[in-house]
mmCIF file of C-alpha atoms (C1' of nucleotides) in Angstrom:
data_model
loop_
_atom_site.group_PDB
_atom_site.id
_atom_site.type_symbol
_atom_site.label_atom_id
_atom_site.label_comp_id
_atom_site.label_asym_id
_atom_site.label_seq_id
_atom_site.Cartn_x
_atom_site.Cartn_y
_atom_site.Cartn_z
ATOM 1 C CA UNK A 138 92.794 106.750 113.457
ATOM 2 C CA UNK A 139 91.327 105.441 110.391
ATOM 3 C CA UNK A 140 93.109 108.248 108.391
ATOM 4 C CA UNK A 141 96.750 108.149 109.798
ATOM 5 C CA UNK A 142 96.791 104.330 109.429
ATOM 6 C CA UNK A 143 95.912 104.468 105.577
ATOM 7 C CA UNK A 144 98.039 107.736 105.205
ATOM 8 C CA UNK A 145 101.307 105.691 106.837
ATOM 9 C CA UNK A 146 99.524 102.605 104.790
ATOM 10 C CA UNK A 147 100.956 103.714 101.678
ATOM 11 C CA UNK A 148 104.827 103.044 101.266
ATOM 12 C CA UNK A 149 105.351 106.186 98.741
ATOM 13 C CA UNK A 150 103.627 108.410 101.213
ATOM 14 C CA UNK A 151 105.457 107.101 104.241
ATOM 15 C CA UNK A 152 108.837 107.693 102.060
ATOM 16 C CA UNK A 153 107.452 111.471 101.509
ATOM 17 C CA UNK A 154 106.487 111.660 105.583
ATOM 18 C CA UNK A 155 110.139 109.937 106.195
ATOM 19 C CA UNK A 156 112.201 112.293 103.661
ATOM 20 C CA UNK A 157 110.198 115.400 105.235
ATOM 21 C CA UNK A 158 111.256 114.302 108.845
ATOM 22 C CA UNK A 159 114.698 115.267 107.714
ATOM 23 C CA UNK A 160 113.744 118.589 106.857
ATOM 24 C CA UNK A 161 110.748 120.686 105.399
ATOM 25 C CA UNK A 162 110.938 120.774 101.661
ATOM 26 C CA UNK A 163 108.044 122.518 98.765
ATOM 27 C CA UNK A 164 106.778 120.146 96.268
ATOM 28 C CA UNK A 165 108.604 120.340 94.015
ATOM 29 C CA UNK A 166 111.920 118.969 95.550
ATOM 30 C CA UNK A 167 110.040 116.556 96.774
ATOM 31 C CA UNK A 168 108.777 115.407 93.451
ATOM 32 C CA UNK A 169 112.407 115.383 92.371
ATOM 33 C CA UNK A 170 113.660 111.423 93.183
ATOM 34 C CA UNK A 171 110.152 109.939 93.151
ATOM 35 C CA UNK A 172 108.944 107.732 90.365
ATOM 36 C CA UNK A 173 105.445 109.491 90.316
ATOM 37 C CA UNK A 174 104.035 112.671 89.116
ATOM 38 C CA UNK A 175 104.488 115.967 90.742
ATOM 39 C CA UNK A 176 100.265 116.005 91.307
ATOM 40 C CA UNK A 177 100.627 112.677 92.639
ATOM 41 C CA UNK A 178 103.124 113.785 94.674
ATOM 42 C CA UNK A 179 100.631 116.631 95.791
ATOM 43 C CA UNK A 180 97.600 114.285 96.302
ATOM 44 C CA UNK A 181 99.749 112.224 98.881
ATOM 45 C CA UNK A 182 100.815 115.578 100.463
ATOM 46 C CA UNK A 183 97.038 116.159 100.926
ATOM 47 C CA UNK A 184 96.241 113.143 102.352
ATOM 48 C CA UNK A 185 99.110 113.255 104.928
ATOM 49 C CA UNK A 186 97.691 117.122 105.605
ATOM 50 C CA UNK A 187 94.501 115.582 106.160
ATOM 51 C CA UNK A 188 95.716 112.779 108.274
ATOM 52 C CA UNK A 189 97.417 115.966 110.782
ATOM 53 C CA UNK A 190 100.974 114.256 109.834
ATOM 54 C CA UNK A 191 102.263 117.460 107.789
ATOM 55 C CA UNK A 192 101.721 121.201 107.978
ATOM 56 C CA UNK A 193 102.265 123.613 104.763
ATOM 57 C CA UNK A 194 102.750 127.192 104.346
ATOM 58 C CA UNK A 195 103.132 129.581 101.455
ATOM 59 C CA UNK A 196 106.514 130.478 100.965
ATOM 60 C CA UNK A 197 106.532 133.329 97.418
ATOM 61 C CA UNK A 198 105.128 130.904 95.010
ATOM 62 C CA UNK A 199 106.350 127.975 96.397
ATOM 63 C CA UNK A 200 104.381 125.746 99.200
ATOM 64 C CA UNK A 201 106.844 124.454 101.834
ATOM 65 C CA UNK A 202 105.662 121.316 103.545
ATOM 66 C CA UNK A 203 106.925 120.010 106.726
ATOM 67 C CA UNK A 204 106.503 117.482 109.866
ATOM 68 C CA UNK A 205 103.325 117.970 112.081
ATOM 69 C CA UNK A 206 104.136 116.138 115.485
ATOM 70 C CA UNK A 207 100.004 116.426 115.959
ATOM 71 C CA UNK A 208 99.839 113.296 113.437
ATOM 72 C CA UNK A 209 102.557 110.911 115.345
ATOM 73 C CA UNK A 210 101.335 112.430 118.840
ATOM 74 C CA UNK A 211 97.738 110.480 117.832
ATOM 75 C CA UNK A 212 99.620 107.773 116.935
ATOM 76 C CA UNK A 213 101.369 107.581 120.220
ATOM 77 C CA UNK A 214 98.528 108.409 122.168
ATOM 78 C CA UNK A 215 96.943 105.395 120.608
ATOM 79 C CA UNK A 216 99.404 103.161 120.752
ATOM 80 C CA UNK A 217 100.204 104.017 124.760
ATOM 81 C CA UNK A 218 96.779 103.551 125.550
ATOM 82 C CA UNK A 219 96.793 100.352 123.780
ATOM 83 C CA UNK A 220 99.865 98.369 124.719
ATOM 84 C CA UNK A 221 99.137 98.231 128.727
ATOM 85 C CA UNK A 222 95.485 96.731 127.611
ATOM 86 C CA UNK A 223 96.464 94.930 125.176
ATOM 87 C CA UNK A 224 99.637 93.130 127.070
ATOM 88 C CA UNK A 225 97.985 92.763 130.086
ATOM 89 C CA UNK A 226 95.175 90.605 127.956
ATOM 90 C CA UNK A 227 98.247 88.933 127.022
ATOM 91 C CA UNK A 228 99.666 87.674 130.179
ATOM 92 C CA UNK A 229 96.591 87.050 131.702
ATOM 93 C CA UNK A 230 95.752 84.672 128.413
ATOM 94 C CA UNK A 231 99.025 83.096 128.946
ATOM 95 C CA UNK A 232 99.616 82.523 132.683
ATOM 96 C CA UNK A 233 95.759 81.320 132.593
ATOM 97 C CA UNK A 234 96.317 78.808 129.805
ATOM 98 C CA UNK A 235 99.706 77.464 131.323
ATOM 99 C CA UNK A 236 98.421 77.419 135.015
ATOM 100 C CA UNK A 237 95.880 75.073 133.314
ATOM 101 C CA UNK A 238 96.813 73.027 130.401
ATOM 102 C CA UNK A 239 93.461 71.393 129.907
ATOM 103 C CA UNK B 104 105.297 98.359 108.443
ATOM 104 C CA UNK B 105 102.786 98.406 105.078
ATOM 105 C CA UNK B 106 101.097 95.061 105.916
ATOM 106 C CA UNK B 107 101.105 96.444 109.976
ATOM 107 C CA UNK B 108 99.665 99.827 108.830
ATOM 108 C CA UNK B 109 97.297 98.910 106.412
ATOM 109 C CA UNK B 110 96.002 96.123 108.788
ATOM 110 C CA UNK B 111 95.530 98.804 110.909
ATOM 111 C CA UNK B 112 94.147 100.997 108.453
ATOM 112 C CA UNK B 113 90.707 99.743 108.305
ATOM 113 C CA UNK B 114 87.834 100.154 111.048
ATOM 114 C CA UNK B 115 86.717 96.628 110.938
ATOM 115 C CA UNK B 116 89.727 95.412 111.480
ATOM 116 C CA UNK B 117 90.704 98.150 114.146
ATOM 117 C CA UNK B 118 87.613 97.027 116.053
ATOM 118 C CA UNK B 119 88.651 93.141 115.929
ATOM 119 C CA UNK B 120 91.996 93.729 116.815
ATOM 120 C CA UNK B 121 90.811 96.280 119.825
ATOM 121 C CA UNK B 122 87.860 93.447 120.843
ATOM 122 C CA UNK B 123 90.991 91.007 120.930
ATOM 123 C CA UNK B 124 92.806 92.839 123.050
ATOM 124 C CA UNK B 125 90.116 92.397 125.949
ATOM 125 C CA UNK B 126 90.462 88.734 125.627
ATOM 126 C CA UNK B 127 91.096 86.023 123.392
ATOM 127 C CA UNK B 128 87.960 84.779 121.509
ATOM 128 C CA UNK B 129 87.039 82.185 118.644
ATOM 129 C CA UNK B 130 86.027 83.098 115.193
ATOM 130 C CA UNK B 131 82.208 82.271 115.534
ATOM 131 C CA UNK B 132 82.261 84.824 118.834
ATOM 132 C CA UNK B 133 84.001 87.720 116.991
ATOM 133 C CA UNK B 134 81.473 87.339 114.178
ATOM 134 C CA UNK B 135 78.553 87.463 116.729
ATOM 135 C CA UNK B 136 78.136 91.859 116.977
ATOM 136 C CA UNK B 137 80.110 92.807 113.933
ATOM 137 C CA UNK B 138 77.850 93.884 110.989
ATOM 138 C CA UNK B 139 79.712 91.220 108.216
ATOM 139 C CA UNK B 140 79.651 87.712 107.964
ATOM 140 C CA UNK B 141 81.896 84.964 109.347
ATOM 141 C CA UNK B 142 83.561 84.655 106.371
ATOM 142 C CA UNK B 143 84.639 88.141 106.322
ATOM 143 C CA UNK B 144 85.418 88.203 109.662
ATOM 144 C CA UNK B 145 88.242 85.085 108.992
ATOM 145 C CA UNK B 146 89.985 87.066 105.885
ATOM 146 C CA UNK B 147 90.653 90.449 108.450
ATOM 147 C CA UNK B 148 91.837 87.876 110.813
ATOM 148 C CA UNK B 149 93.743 86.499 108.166
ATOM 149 C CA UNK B 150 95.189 90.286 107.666
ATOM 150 C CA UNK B 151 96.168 91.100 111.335
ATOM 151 C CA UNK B 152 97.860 87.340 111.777
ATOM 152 C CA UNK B 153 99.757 88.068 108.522
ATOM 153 C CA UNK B 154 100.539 91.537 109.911
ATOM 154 C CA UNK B 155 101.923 90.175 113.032
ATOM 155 C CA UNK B 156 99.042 91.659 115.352
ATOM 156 C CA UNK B 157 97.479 88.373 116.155
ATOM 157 C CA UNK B 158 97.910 84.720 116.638
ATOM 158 C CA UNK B 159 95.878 81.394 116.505
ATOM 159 C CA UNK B 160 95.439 78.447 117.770
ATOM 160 C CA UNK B 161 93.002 75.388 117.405
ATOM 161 C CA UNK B 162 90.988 74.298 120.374
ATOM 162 C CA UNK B 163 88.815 71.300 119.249
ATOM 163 C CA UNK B 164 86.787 72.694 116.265
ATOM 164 C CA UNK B 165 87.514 76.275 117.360
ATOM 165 C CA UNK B 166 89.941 78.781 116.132
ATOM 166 C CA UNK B 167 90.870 81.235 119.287
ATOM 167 C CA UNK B 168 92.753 84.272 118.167
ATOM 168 C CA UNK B 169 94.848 86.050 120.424
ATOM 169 C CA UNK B 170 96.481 89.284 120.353
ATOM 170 C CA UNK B 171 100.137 89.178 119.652
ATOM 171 C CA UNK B 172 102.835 91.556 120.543
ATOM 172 C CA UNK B 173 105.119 91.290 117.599
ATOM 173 C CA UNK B 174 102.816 93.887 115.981
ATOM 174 C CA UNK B 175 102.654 96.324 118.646
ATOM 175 C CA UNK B 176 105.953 96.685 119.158
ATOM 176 C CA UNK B 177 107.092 96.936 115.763
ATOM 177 C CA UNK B 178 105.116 99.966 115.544
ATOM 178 C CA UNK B 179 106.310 101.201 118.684
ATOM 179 C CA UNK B 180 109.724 100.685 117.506
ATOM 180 C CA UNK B 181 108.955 102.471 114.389
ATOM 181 C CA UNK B 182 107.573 105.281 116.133
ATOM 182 C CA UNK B 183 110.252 105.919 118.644
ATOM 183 C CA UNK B 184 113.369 105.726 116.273
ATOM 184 C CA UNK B 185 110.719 108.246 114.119
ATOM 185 C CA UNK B 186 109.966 110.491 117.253
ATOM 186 C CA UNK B 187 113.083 111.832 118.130
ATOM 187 C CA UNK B 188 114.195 112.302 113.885
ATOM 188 C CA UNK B 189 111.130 113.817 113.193
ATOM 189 C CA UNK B 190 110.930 115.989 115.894
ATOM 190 C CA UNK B 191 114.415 116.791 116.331
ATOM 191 C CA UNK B 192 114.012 118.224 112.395
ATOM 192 C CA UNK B 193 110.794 119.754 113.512
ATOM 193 C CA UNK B 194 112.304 122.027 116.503
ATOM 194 C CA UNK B 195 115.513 123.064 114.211
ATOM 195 C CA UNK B 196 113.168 124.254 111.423
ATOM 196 C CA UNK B 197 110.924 126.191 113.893
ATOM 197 C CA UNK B 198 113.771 127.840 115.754
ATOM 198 C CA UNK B 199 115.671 128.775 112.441
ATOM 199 C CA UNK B 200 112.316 130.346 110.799
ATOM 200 C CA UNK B 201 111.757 132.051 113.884
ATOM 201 C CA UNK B 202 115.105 133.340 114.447
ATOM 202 C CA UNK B 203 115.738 135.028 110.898
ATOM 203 C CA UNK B 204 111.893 135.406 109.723
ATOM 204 C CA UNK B 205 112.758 136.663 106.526
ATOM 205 C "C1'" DG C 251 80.018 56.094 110.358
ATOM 206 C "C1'" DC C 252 76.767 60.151 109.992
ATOM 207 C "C1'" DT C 253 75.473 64.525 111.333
ATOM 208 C "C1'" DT C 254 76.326 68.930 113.264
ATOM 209 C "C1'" DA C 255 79.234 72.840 114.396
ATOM 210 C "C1'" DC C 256 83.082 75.690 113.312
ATOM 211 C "C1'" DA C 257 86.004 77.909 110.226
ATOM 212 C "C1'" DG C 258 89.021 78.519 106.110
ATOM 213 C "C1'" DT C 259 88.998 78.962 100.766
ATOM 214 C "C1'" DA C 260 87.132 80.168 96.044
ATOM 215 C "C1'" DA C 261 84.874 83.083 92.897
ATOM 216 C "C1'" DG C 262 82.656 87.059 91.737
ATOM 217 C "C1'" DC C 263 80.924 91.996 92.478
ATOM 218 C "C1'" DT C 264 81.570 96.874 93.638
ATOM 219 C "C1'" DA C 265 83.742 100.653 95.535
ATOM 220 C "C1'" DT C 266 87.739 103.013 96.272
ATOM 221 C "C1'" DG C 267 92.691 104.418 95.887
ATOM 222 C "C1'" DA C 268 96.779 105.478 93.337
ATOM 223 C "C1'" DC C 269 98.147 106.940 89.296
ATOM 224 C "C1'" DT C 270 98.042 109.585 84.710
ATOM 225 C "C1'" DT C 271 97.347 113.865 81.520
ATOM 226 C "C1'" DA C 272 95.205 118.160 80.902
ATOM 227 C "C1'" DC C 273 93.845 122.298 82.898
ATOM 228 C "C1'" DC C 274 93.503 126.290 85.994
ATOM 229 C "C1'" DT C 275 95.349 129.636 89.555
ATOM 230 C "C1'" DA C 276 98.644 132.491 91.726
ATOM 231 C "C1'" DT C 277 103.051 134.630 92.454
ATOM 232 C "C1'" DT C 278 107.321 136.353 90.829
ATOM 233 C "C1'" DT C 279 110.213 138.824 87.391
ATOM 234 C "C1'" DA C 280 111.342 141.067 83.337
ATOM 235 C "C1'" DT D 44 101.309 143.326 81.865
ATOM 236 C "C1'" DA D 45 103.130 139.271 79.751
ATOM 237 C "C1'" DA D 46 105.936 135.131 80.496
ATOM 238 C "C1'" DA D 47 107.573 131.750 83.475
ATOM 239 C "C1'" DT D 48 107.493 129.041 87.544
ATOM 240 C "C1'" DA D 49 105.172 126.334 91.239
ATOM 241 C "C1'" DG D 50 101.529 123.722 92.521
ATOM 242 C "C1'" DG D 51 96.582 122.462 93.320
ATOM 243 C "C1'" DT D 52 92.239 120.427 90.816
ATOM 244 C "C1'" DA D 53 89.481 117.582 87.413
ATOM 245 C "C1'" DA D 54 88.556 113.585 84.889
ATOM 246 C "C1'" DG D 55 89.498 109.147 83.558
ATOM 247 C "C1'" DT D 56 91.904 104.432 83.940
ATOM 248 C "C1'" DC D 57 93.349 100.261 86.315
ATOM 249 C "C1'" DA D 58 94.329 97.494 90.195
ATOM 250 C "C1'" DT D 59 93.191 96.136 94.604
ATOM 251 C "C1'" DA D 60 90.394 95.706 99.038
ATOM 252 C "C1'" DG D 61 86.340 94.383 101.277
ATOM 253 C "C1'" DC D 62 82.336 92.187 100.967
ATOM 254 C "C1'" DT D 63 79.036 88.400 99.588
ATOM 255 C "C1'" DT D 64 77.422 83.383 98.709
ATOM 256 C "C1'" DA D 65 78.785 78.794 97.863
ATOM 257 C "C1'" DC D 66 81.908 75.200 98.863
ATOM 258 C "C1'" DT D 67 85.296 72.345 101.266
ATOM 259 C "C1'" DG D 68 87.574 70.386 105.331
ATOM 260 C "C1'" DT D 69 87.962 68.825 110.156
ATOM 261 C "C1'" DA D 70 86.821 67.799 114.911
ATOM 262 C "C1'" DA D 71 83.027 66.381 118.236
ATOM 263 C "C1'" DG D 72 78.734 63.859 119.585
ATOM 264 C "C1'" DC D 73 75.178 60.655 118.798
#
DNA sequence: GCTTACAGTAAGCTATGACTTACCTATTTA
DNA sequence: TAAATAGGTAAGTCATAGCTTACTGTAAGC
């Protein structure tokens, strides 16, 4: 968990995640648009990699990078798991503190 | 969604915010189990409250933080309007590269 | 009113994260 | 096989994040 939530942390890798959900794209052209570097553009690509959020594949001499559901699956997953526990803490807090308002 | 994510982002905090979720608790009790000091323990609460994942109250000289559902459900709705995008994009590239695997 | 308990704030230290430029590697193409 | 294109890696810089100790403030109990 720790890696997804600092790979989505960063709001020039979640605009590289966001622009690849609309379509697998190399380095490059990803590059192209972004006020960074083309390496820093590859060192965010690594950490989303690393985070399962984005697959890559060779393609000639090019290195075409594009959505891996594995990373917002997790997320889900996590999330799911969370919200009944975490909302049913909730409304037990709640009913419990207005049933009595010491 | 930076604050949310980076609040999320760090193990600590993670462990806080999933301790809340079990029940609401003061400052002093958090503190009690977690390997930092009180201190520290107030400025991640600081984070998740400012991230929307928590709120406070005082009761006497206590603090008692509280999970709040703002937070979770911002990512939620993040994720869902993400899911379908990101996987819609994901299918169509998948199918096309497997239907003319040049 | 004074002391104790609880918790937020300030200031300072250290590690890490996001960038840069320079370099190296690999594939195409002429 | 040499040149050009695409992109990962290394090294260094700067800002920020997470921690600490010291302090300040406020509510409760004697």
């Amino acid at each position: 968990m720790t890696y997804l939530f600092s790979a989505l942390a960063d709001p020039t890798r979640r605009q590289i995640f966001e622009r690849l959900a609309k379509g697998a794209q190399p380095v490059g052209k990803l590059a192209q648009g972004l006020p960074i570097s083309r390496p820093a553009v590859s060192q965010h690509l690594a950490a989303l990699k690393a985070a399962g959020l984005v697959t890559d594949h060779a393609e000639g001499t090019r290195r075409i990078y594009r959505i891996d559901p594995k990373g917002l699956a997790a997320i889900r997953i996590w999330l799911d798991q969370f919200w009944t526990e975490a909302l049913d803490g909730y409304v037990a807090e709640v009913e419990r503190s207005s049933e009595d308002p010491s």
